[in-house]
mmCIF file of C-alpha atoms in Angstrom:
data_model
loop_
_atom_site.group_PDB
_atom_site.id
_atom_site.type_symbol
_atom_site.label_atom_id
_atom_site.label_comp_id
_atom_site.label_asym_id
_atom_site.label_seq_id
_atom_site.Cartn_x
_atom_site.Cartn_y
_atom_site.Cartn_z
ATOM 1 C CA MET H 1 36.151 -16.423 -6.538
ATOM 2 C CA GLU H 2 38.182 -16.709 -3.225
ATOM 3 C CA GLU H 3 41.556 -18.329 -2.881
ATOM 4 C CA TRP H 4 43.555 -19.451 0.123
ATOM 5 C CA VAL H 5 47.355 -20.255 0.329
ATOM 6 C CA SER H 6 48.744 -22.343 3.130
ATOM 7 C CA VAL H 7 52.758 -22.453 3.651
ATOM 8 C CA SER H 8 54.458 -24.897 5.822
ATOM 9 C CA PHE H 9 57.902 -26.268 6.288
ATOM 10 C CA ALA H 10 58.669 -30.157 6.122
ATOM 11 C CA GLN H 11 61.808 -32.353 6.030
ATOM 12 C CA ASP H 12 62.614 -35.090 3.545
ATOM 13 C CA GLN H 13 64.209 -38.435 4.359
ATOM 14 C CA ASP H 14 67.573 -37.073 4.092
ATOM 15 C CA GLY H 15 66.646 -34.256 6.741
ATOM 16 C CA ARG H 16 66.565 -31.492 4.356
ATOM 17 C CA SER H 17 64.036 -28.736 4.860
ATOM 18 C CA PHE H 18 61.579 -27.733 2.190
ATOM 19 C CA ARG H 19 58.493 -25.501 1.913
ATOM 20 C CA GLN H 20 55.192 -26.914 1.211
ATOM 21 C CA THR H 21 52.688 -24.658 -0.454
ATOM 22 C CA ARG H 22 48.985 -25.420 -0.588
ATOM 23 C CA ARG H 23 46.461 -23.586 -2.623
ATOM 24 C CA TRP H 24 42.599 -23.838 -2.639
ATOM 25 C CA SER H 25 39.637 -21.988 -3.749
ATOM 26 C CA ALA H 26 36.022 -21.766 -3.230
ATOM 27 C CA MET H 27 33.420 -20.864 -5.773
ATOM 28 C CA PRO H 28 31.242 -18.112 -4.584
ATOM 29 C CA LYS H 29 27.700 -18.785 -3.414
ATOM 30 C CA GLU H 30 25.160 -18.035 -5.948
ATOM 31 C CA GLU H 31 22.575 -15.554 -4.664
ATOM 32 C CA GLU H 32 19.272 -17.303 -4.117
ATOM 33 C CA ALA H 33 16.857 -16.185 -6.668
ATOM 34 C CA LYS H 34 14.267 -13.960 -5.219
ATOM 35 C CA PRO H 35 10.521 -15.103 -5.681
ATOM 36 C CA PRO H 36 8.455 -12.825 -7.814
ATOM 37 C CA PRO H 37 6.435 -10.227 -5.919
ATOM 38 C CA THR H 38 2.981 -11.392 -5.031
ATOM 39 C CA LEU H 39 -0.040 -9.432 -6.224
ATOM 40 C CA ILE H 40 -0.387 -7.807 -3.070
ATOM 41 C CA GLU H 41 3.228 -6.582 -3.119
ATOM 42 C CA ARG H 42 2.692 -5.389 -6.887
ATOM 43 C CA ILE H 43 -0.353 -3.521 -5.726
ATOM 44 C CA GLU H 44 1.117 -1.899 -2.760
ATOM 45 C CA GLN H 45 4.272 -0.900 -4.657
ATOM 46 C CA SER H 46 2.300 0.457 -7.601
ATOM 47 C CA ASP H 47 4.042 -1.667 -9.973
ATOM 48 C CA PRO H 48 4.100 0.290 -13.157
ATOM 49 C CA THR H 49 3.201 -2.672 -15.349
ATOM 50 C CA LEU H 50 0.067 -3.479 -13.463
ATOM 51 C CA LYS H 51 -2.545 -1.283 -15.087
ATOM 52 C CA GLU H 52 -5.655 -3.903 -14.504
ATOM 53 C CA LEU H 53 -6.749 -5.824 -11.788
ATOM 54 C CA ALA H 54 -8.581 -8.790 -12.991
ATOM 55 C CA GLY H 55 -9.638 -10.862 -10.146
ATOM 56 C CA PHE H 56 -8.161 -11.165 -6.554
ATOM 57 C CA GLY H 57 -5.730 -13.808 -7.107
ATOM 58 C CA GLY H 58 -6.797 -15.879 -4.182
ATOM 59 C CA TYR H 59 -6.671 -12.951 -1.839
ATOM 60 C CA GLY H 60 -9.989 -11.963 -0.065
ATOM 61 C CA TYR H 61 -11.581 -8.770 -0.936
ATOM 62 C CA HIS H 62 -10.556 -6.920 2.506
ATOM 63 C CA ARG H 63 -6.767 -7.658 1.801
ATOM 64 C CA ILE H 64 -7.289 -6.384 -1.799
ATOM 65 C CA ALA H 65 -9.071 -3.295 -0.717
ATOM 66 C CA THR H 66 -6.344 -2.524 2.032
ATOM 67 C CA ALA H 67 -3.545 -2.684 -0.575
ATOM 68 C CA LEU H 68 -5.332 -0.403 -3.153
ATOM 69 C CA ARG H 69 -5.230 2.404 -0.739
ATOM 70 C CA LYS H 70 -1.421 2.564 -1.488
ATOM 71 C CA ASN H 71 -1.936 1.992 -5.296
ATOM 72 C CA ALA H 72 -1.427 4.738 -7.947
ATOM 73 C CA THR H 73 -1.255 2.809 -11.155
ATOM 74 C CA ILE H 74 -4.168 0.537 -11.712
ATOM 75 C CA THR H 75 -6.673 2.237 -13.956
ATOM 76 C CA SER H 76 -8.989 -0.677 -14.739
ATOM 77 C CA PHE H 77 -10.685 -3.009 -12.564
ATOM 78 C CA LYS H 78 -12.433 -6.147 -14.005
ATOM 79 C CA LEU H 79 -13.873 -7.882 -11.057
ATOM 80 C CA SER H 80 -16.889 -9.531 -12.188
ATOM 81 C CA ASN H 81 -17.670 -12.736 -10.332
ATOM 82 C CA CYS H 82 -15.596 -11.886 -7.215
ATOM 83 C CA GLN H 83 -18.457 -12.499 -4.621
ATOM 84 C CA LEU H 84 -18.528 -8.799 -3.766
ATOM 85 C CA GLY H 85 -22.149 -8.858 -3.020
ATOM 86 C CA GLY H 86 -24.058 -10.787 -0.285
ATOM 87 C CA ASP H 87 -23.388 -10.470 3.610
ATOM 88 C CA ARG H 88 -24.431 -6.892 3.463
ATOM 89 C CA ASP H 89 -22.399 -6.298 0.462
ATOM 90 C CA GLU H 90 -19.094 -5.883 2.456
ATOM 91 C CA GLY H 91 -16.757 -6.683 -0.491
ATOM 92 C CA CYS H 92 -18.398 -3.922 -2.589
ATOM 93 C CA ILE H 93 -18.442 -1.429 0.237
ATOM 94 C CA TYR H 94 -14.708 -2.090 1.073
ATOM 95 C CA LEU H 95 -13.684 -1.717 -2.652
ATOM 96 C CA MET H 96 -15.541 1.471 -3.109
ATOM 97 C CA GLN H 97 -14.077 2.940 0.057
ATOM 98 C CA ALA H 98 -10.681 2.227 -1.158
ATOM 99 C CA LEU H 99 -11.189 3.619 -4.534
ATOM 100 C CA ILE H 100 -12.107 6.857 -2.910
ATOM 101 C CA ALA H 101 -9.269 6.730 -0.663
ATOM 102 C CA ARG H 102 -6.527 6.145 -3.235
ATOM 103 C CA ARG H 103 -7.520 9.177 -5.480
ATOM 104 C CA SER H 104 -5.925 7.792 -8.638
ATOM 105 C CA THR H 105 -7.180 7.863 -12.226
ATOM 106 C CA LEU H 106 -9.620 5.331 -13.160
ATOM 107 C CA LYS H 107 -10.983 4.249 -16.529
ATOM 108 C CA ARG H 108 -13.108 1.188 -15.972
ATOM 109 C CA ILE H 109 -14.832 -0.584 -13.060
ATOM 110 C CA SER H 110 -16.598 -3.583 -13.795
ATOM 111 C CA LEU H 111 -18.514 -5.261 -10.822
ATOM 112 C CA ALA H 112 -20.978 -7.400 -12.999
ATOM 113 C CA ARG H 113 -22.246 -10.580 -11.678
ATOM 114 C CA ASN H 114 -21.387 -10.195 -8.002
ATOM 115 C CA PHE H 115 -24.980 -10.362 -6.248
ATOM 116 C CA ILE H 116 -24.583 -6.657 -5.271
ATOM 117 C CA GLY H 117 -27.634 -5.551 -3.471
ATOM 118 C CA PHE H 118 -28.925 -2.193 -2.189
ATOM 119 C CA ASN H 119 -25.747 -1.572 0.292
ATOM 120 C CA GLY H 120 -23.358 -2.204 -2.457
ATOM 121 C CA ALA H 121 -25.316 0.231 -4.887
ATOM 122 C CA ALA H 122 -25.159 2.851 -2.179
ATOM 123 C CA ALA H 123 -21.446 2.477 -1.847
ATOM 124 C CA VAL H 124 -21.353 2.824 -5.521
ATOM 125 C CA ALA H 125 -23.290 6.077 -5.400
ATOM 126 C CA ASN H 126 -20.666 7.217 -2.699
ATOM 127 C CA PHE H 127 -17.891 6.697 -5.147
ATOM 128 C CA ILE H 128 -19.837 8.636 -7.987
ATOM 129 C CA ARG H 129 -20.388 11.395 -5.628
ATOM 130 C CA ALA H 130 -16.672 11.492 -4.626
ATOM 131 C CA SER H 131 -15.569 11.309 -8.277
ATOM 132 C CA GLN H 132 -17.608 14.496 -9.048
ATOM 133 C CA ASP H 133 -15.642 16.300 -6.300
ATOM 134 C CA ASP H 134 -12.257 15.585 -8.096
ATOM 135 C CA PRO H 135 -12.679 15.637 -11.769
ATOM 136 C CA SER H 136 -8.878 16.226 -12.262
ATOM 137 C CA ILE H 137 -8.439 12.799 -11.342
ATOM 138 C CA TYR H 138 -11.755 11.002 -12.179
ATOM 139 C CA HIS H 139 -13.056 11.292 -15.496
ATOM 140 C CA SER H 140 -14.532 9.388 -18.352
ATOM 141 C CA ILE H 141 -15.335 6.409 -16.257
ATOM 142 C CA ARG H 142 -16.960 3.303 -17.645
ATOM 143 C CA LEU H 143 -19.150 1.694 -14.827
ATOM 144 C CA ASP H 144 -20.492 -2.029 -15.307
ATOM 145 C CA LEU H 145 -22.938 -3.152 -12.719
ATOM 146 C CA LEU H 146 -24.659 -5.731 -14.953
ATOM 147 C CA GLN H 147 -26.429 -8.806 -13.380
ATOM 148 C CA ASN H 148 -26.459 -7.739 -9.647
ATOM 149 C CA CYS H 149 -29.659 -7.505 -7.855
ATOM 150 C CA PHE H 150 -29.816 -4.113 -6.148
ATOM 151 C CA GLY H 151 -33.586 -3.471 -7.628
ATOM 152 C CA ASP H 152 -35.401 -0.156 -7.741
ATOM 153 C CA GLU H 153 -33.708 1.218 -4.693
ATOM 154 C CA GLY H 154 -30.419 0.547 -5.719
ATOM 155 C CA ALA H 155 -31.122 2.249 -9.222
ATOM 156 C CA ARG H 156 -32.535 5.273 -7.468
ATOM 157 C CA VAL H 157 -29.216 5.932 -5.229
ATOM 158 C CA ILE H 158 -27.212 5.399 -8.283
ATOM 159 C CA ALA H 159 -29.304 7.759 -10.460
ATOM 160 C CA ASP H 160 -29.658 10.321 -7.868
ATOM 161 C CA ALA H 161 -25.926 10.421 -7.373
ATOM 162 C CA ILE H 162 -25.429 11.221 -11.035
ATOM 163 C CA THR H 163 -28.504 13.662 -11.337
ATOM 164 C CA ASP H 164 -27.586 15.590 -8.220
ATOM 165 C CA GLY H 165 -23.988 16.052 -9.550
ATOM 166 C CA THR H 166 -25.721 17.449 -12.681
ATOM 167 C CA LEU H 167 -27.993 20.109 -10.818
ATOM 168 C CA GLN H 168 -25.102 21.034 -8.708
ATOM 169 C CA ASP H 169 -23.104 21.994 -11.766
ATOM 170 C CA LYS H 170 -20.508 19.326 -10.809
ATOM 171 C CA ALA H 171 -18.297 17.560 -13.353
ATOM 172 C CA GLN H 172 -19.957 14.446 -14.667
ATOM 173 C CA THR H 173 -17.437 11.551 -14.361
ATOM 174 C CA ILE H 174 -19.524 8.513 -15.405
ATOM 175 C CA VAL H 175 -19.801 8.404 -19.364
ATOM 176 C CA ASP H 176 -21.042 4.568 -19.657
ATOM 177 C CA ILE H 177 -22.984 2.704 -17.237
ATOM 178 C CA GLY H 178 -24.387 -0.832 -17.389
ATOM 179 C CA LEU H 179 -27.561 -1.533 -15.219
ATOM 180 C CA GLU H 180 -29.249 -4.307 -17.158
ATOM 181 C CA LYS H 181 -30.722 -7.477 -15.394
ATOM 182 C CA ASN H 182 -30.727 -5.842 -11.794
ATOM 183 C CA ARG H 183 -34.436 -6.530 -10.914
ATOM 184 C CA ILE H 184 -35.014 -3.004 -11.773
ATOM 185 C CA GLY H 185 -38.875 -2.447 -12.151
ATOM 186 C CA ASN H 186 -41.068 0.441 -13.443
ATOM 187 C CA GLU H 187 -40.147 2.669 -10.306
ATOM 188 C CA GLY H 188 -36.346 2.099 -10.911
ATOM 189 C CA LEU H 189 -36.920 3.010 -14.706
ATOM 190 C CA MET H 190 -38.404 6.249 -13.735
ATOM 191 C CA TYR H 191 -35.184 7.108 -11.605
ATOM 192 C CA ILE H 192 -33.256 6.306 -14.435
ATOM 193 C CA SER H 193 -35.389 8.324 -16.950
ATOM 194 C CA ASN H 194 -35.057 11.230 -14.641
ATOM 195 C CA MET H 195 -31.314 10.833 -14.709
ATOM 196 C CA LEU H 196 -30.887 10.797 -18.445
ATOM 197 C CA HIS H 197 -33.197 13.854 -18.666
ATOM 198 C CA GLU H 198 -31.036 15.785 -16.507
ATOM 199 C CA ASN H 199 -27.577 14.298 -17.670
ATOM 200 C CA ASN H 200 -25.998 15.143 -21.110
ATOM 201 C CA THR H 201 -22.576 13.711 -20.473
ATOM 202 C CA LEU H 202 -23.620 9.965 -20.086
ATOM 203 C CA HIS H 203 -22.902 8.569 -23.568
ATOM 204 C CA THR H 204 -24.107 4.821 -23.027
ATOM 205 C CA LEU H 205 -26.568 3.111 -20.834
ATOM 206 C CA ARG H 206 -26.992 -0.494 -20.885
#
């Protein structure tokens, strides 16, 4: 608290001088409370309490993907029903590129029910290949792609990414994968069967 003192001289009715002293003070201004950090700020600043990203918090996928490139703390992505598919699957592509660029530990990626087509499946396959190149960072990942729409060709590129890594003696990073309800027919099932024949580290196929 700040205090001020003012001293002045005056005269009374008899002409005698006297000193006047006035004091006043002001209470310090309270600091304005800072608003809580936004989701984007928490991602970019690698908030240690933010271990899981469940949805985009009203932001677009491009903004989230850009922020993720700076993040090193999120290990679980629960992004079902986030409209990552459609329009050439740009949302899924941006997200996969960001996850490759950030090079940080991952445990789970759920992209169920996003209408992801072939382009998105190809982006996921690129992520799988990138993860095999750096097993010290990427290992034991659960990948959920349930209820999308990438069909036989999408199943092929994903199965090929896992199979090629096995044949090249690369570390297998995907231990659990969900592919149900993706319009996969007999051809796609053949690709998946070949993948299972070559791979012995995939614990669960759904």
